[in-house]
mmCIF file of C-alpha atoms in Angstrom:
data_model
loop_
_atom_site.group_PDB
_atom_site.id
_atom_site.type_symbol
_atom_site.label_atom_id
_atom_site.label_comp_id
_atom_site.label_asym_id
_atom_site.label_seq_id
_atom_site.Cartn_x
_atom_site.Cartn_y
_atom_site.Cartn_z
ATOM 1 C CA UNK A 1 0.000 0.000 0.000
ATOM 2 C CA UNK A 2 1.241 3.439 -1.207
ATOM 3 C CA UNK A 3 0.283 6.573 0.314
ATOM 4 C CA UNK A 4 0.923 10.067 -1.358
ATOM 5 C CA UNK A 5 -0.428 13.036 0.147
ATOM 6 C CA UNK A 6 0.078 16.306 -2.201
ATOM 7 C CA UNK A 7 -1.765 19.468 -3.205
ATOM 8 C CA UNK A 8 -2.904 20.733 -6.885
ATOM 9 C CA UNK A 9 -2.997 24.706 -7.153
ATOM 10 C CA UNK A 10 -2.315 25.207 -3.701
ATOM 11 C CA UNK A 11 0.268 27.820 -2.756
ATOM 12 C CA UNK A 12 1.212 28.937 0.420
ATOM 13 C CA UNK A 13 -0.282 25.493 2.345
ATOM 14 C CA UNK A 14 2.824 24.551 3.612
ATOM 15 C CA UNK A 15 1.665 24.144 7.424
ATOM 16 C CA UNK A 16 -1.658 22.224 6.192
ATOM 17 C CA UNK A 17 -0.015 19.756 3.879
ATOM 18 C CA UNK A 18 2.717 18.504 6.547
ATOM 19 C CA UNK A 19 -0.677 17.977 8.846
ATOM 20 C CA UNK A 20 -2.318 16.611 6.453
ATOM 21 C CA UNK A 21 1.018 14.035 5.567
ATOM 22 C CA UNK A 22 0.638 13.296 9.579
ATOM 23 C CA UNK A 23 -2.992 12.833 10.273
ATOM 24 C CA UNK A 24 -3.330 10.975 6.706
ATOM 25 C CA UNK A 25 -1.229 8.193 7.689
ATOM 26 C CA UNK A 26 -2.434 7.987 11.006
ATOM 27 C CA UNK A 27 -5.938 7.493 9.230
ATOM 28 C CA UNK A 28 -5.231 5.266 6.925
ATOM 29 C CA UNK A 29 -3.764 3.458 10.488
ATOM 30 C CA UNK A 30 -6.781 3.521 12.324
ATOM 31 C CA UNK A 31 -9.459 3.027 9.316
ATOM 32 C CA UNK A 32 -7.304 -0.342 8.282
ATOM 33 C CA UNK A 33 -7.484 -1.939 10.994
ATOM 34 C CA UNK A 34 -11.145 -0.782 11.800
ATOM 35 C CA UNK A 35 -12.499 -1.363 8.261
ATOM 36 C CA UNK A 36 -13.177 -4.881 6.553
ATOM 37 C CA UNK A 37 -11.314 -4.956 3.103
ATOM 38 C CA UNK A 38 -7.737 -4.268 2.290
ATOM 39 C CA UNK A 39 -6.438 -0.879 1.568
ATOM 40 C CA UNK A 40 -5.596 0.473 -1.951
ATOM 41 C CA UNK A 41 -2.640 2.302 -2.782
ATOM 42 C CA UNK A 42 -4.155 5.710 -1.939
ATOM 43 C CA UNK A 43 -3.232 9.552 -3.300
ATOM 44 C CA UNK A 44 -4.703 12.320 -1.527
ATOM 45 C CA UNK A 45 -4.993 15.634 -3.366
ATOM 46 C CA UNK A 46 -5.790 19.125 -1.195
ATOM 47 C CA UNK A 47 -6.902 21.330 -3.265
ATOM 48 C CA UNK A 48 -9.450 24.739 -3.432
ATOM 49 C CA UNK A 49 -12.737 24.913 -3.990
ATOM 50 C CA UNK A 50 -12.485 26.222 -7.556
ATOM 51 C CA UNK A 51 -10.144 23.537 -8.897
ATOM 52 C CA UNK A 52 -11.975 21.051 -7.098
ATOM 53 C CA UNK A 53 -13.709 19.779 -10.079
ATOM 54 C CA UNK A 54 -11.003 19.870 -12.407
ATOM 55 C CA UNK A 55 -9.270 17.282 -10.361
ATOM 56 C CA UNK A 56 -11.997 15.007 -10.422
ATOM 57 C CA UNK A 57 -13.781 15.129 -13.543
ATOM 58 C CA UNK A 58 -10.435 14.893 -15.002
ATOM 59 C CA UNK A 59 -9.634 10.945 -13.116
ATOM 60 C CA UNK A 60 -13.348 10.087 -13.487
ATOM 61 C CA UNK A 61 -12.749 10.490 -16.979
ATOM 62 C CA UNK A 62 -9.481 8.060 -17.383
ATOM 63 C CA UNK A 63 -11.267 5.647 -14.790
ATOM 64 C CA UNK A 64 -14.048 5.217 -17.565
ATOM 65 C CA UNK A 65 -12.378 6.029 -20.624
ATOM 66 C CA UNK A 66 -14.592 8.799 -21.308
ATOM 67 C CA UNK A 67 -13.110 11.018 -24.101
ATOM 68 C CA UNK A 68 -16.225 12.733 -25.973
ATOM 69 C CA UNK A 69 -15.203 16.225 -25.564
ATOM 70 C CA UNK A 70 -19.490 17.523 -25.419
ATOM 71 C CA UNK A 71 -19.671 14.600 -22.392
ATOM 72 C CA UNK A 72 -16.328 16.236 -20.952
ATOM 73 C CA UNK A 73 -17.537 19.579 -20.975
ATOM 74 C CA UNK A 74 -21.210 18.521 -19.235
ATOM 75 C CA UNK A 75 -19.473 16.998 -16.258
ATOM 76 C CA UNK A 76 -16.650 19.582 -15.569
ATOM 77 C CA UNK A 77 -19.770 22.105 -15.741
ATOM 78 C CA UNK A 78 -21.794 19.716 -13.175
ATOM 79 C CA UNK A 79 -19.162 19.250 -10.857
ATOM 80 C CA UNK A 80 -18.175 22.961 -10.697
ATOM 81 C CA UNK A 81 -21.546 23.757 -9.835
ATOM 82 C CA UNK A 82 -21.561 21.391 -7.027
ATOM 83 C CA UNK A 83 -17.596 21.787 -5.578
ATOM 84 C CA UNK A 84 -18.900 25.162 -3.198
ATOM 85 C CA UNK A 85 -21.013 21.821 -0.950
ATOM 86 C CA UNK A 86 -18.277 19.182 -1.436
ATOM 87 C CA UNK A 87 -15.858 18.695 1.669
ATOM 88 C CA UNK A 88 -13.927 15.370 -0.160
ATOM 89 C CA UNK A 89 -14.165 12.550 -2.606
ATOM 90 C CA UNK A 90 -12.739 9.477 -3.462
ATOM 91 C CA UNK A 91 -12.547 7.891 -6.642
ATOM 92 C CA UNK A 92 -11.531 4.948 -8.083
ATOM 93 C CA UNK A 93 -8.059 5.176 -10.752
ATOM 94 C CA UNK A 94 -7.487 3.246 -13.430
ATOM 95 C CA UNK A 95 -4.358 2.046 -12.132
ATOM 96 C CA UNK A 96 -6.082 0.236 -8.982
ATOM 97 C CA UNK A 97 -5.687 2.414 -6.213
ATOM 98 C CA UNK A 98 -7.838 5.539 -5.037
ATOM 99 C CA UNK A 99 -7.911 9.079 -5.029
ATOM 100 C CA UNK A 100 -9.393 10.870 -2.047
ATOM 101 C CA UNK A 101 -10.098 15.005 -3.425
ATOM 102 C CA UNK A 102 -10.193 17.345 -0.427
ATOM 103 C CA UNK A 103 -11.152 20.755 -0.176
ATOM 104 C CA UNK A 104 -9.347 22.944 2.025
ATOM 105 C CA UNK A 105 -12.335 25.593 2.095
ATOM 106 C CA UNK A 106 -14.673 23.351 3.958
ATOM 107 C CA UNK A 107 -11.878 22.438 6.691
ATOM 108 C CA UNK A 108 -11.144 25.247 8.996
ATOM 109 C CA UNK A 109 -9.332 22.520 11.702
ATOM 110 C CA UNK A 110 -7.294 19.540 12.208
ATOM 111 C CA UNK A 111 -10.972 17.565 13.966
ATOM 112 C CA UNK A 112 -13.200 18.286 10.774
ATOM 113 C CA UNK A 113 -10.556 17.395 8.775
ATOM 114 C CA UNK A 114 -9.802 14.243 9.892
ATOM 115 C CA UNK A 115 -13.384 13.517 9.747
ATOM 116 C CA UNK A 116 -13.327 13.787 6.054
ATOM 117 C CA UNK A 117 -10.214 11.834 5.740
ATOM 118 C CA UNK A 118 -11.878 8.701 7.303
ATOM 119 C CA UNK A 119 -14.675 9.109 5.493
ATOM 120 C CA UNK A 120 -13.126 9.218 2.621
ATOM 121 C CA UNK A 121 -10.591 6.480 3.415
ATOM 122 C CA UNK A 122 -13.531 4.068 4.486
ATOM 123 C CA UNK A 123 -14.518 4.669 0.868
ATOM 124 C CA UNK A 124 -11.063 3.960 -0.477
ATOM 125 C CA UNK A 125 -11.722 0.390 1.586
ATOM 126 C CA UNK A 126 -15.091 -0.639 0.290
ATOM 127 C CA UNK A 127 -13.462 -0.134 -3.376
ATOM 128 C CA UNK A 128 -11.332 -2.932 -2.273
ATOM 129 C CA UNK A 129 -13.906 -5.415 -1.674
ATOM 130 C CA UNK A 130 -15.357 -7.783 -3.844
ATOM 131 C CA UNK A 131 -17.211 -6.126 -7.034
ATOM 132 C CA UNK A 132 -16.811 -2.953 -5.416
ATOM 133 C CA UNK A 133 -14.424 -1.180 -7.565
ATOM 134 C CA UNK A 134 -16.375 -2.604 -10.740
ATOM 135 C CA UNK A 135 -19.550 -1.493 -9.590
ATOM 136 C CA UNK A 136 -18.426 1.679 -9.087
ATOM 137 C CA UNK A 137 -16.756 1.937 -12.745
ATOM 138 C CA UNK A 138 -19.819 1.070 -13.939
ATOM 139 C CA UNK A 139 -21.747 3.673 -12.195
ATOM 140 C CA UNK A 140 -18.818 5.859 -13.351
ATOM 141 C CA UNK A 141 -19.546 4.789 -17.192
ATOM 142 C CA UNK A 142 -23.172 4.958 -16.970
ATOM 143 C CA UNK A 143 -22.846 8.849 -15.214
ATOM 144 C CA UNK A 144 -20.968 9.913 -17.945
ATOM 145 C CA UNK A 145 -22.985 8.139 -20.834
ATOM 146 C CA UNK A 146 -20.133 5.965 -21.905
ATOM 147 C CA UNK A 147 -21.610 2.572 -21.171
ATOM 148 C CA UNK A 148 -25.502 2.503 -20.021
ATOM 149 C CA UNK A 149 -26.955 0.250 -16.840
ATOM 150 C CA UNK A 150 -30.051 -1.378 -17.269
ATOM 151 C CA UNK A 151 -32.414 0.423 -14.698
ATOM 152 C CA UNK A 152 -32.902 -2.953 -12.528
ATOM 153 C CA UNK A 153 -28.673 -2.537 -12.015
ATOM 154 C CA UNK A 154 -28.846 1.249 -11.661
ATOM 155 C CA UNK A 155 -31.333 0.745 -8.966
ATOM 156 C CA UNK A 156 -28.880 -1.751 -7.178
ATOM 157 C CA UNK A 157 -26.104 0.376 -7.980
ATOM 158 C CA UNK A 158 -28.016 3.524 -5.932
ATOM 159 C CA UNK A 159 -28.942 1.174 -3.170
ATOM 160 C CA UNK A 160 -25.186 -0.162 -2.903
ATOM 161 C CA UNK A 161 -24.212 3.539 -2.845
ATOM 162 C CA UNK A 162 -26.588 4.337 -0.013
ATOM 163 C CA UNK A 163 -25.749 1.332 2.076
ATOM 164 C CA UNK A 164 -21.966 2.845 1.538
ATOM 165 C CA UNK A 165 -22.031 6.185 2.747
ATOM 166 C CA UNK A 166 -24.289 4.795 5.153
ATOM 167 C CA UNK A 167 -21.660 2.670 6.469
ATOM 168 C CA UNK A 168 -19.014 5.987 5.811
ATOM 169 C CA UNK A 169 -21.084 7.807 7.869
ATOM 170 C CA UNK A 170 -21.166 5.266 10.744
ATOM 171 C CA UNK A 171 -17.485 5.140 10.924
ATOM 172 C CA UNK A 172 -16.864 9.055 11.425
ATOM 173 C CA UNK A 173 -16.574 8.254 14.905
ATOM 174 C CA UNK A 174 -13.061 6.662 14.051
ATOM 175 C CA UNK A 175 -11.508 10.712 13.675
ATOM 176 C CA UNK A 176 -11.610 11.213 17.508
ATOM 177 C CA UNK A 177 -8.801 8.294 17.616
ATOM 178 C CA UNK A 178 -6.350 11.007 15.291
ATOM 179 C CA UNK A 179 -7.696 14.047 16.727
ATOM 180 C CA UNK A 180 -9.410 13.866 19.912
ATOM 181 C CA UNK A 181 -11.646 16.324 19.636
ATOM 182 C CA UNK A 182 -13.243 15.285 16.430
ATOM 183 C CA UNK A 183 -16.267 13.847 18.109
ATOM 184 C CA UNK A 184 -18.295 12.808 14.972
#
């Protein structure tokens, strides 16, 4: 398991990318052992709200091979109107590993932060589990109109989705064993 922790657009972070290199791999510590599945090679990106969705339309679209520039242009769009209410993502690379998306905006301490991170890393877990990451390129693919579900398996594919951010949710609690006063 690699682990690369590393900012896109960010100047002037210096202080909140070493904490970030810290509380990262004290995370990805306490959601391993916590967390059924193995954990990916993982490569967290801090980044602003504004280039936010550059960063991950731009591996969504090599994790499904999207390259239809109209298709391109519809997601970046989408995602840059929704980056002002998004505090992280993770999302699956075509390589095999994960990449967890923060923005720095929505963190304004160490506790909410780590919050996010195991959130996020309990994500980066359930893509390790059986059919997870290939459900989850196929949700990709159907999003972005490269490859279509029927609606029986886009209706599993939402309920599988629920059931795991239900489950990333539940785990929050985890934060308070980085930072002790993230109380989830």
């Amino acid at each position: 398991m690699k682990l690369d922790v590393s900012t896109h657009k960010l100047f002037g972070y210096g202080s909140t990318l070493r904490t970030a290199k810290r509380l990262t791999e004290e995370a990805v510590r306490v959601v391993d052992r916590a967390v059924a599945g193995r954990m990916p090679d993982v490569k967290v990106i801090l980044t602003a709200e504004r280039n936010l969705a550059e960063v991950t339309t731009a591996a969504e679209w090599e994790t499904a091979g999207c390259t239809d520039k109209r298709i391109q242009s519809r997601s970046l769009r989408e995602a840059k109107r929704h980056a002002r209410d998004v505090a992280g993502r993770a999302i699956p690379l075509a390589n095999g590993g994960v990449l967890i998306v923060i923005n720095v905006d929505q963190h304004p301490n160490e506790a909410t932060f780590a919050i996010t991170l195991v959130h996020e890393l309990v994500h980066a877990m359930q893509n390790s589990r059986k059919d997870g990451r290939e459900r989850l390129i196929a949700g990709l693919r159907h999003d972005l109109g490269v490859e279509r579900l029927s609606r029986r398996a886009s209706r599993e594919l939402d309920r599988q989705l629920e059931a795991d951010e239900k489950e990333a949710y539940g785990r929050e609690y985890l934060a308070s064993r980085i930072v002790p006063s993230a109380a989830a």
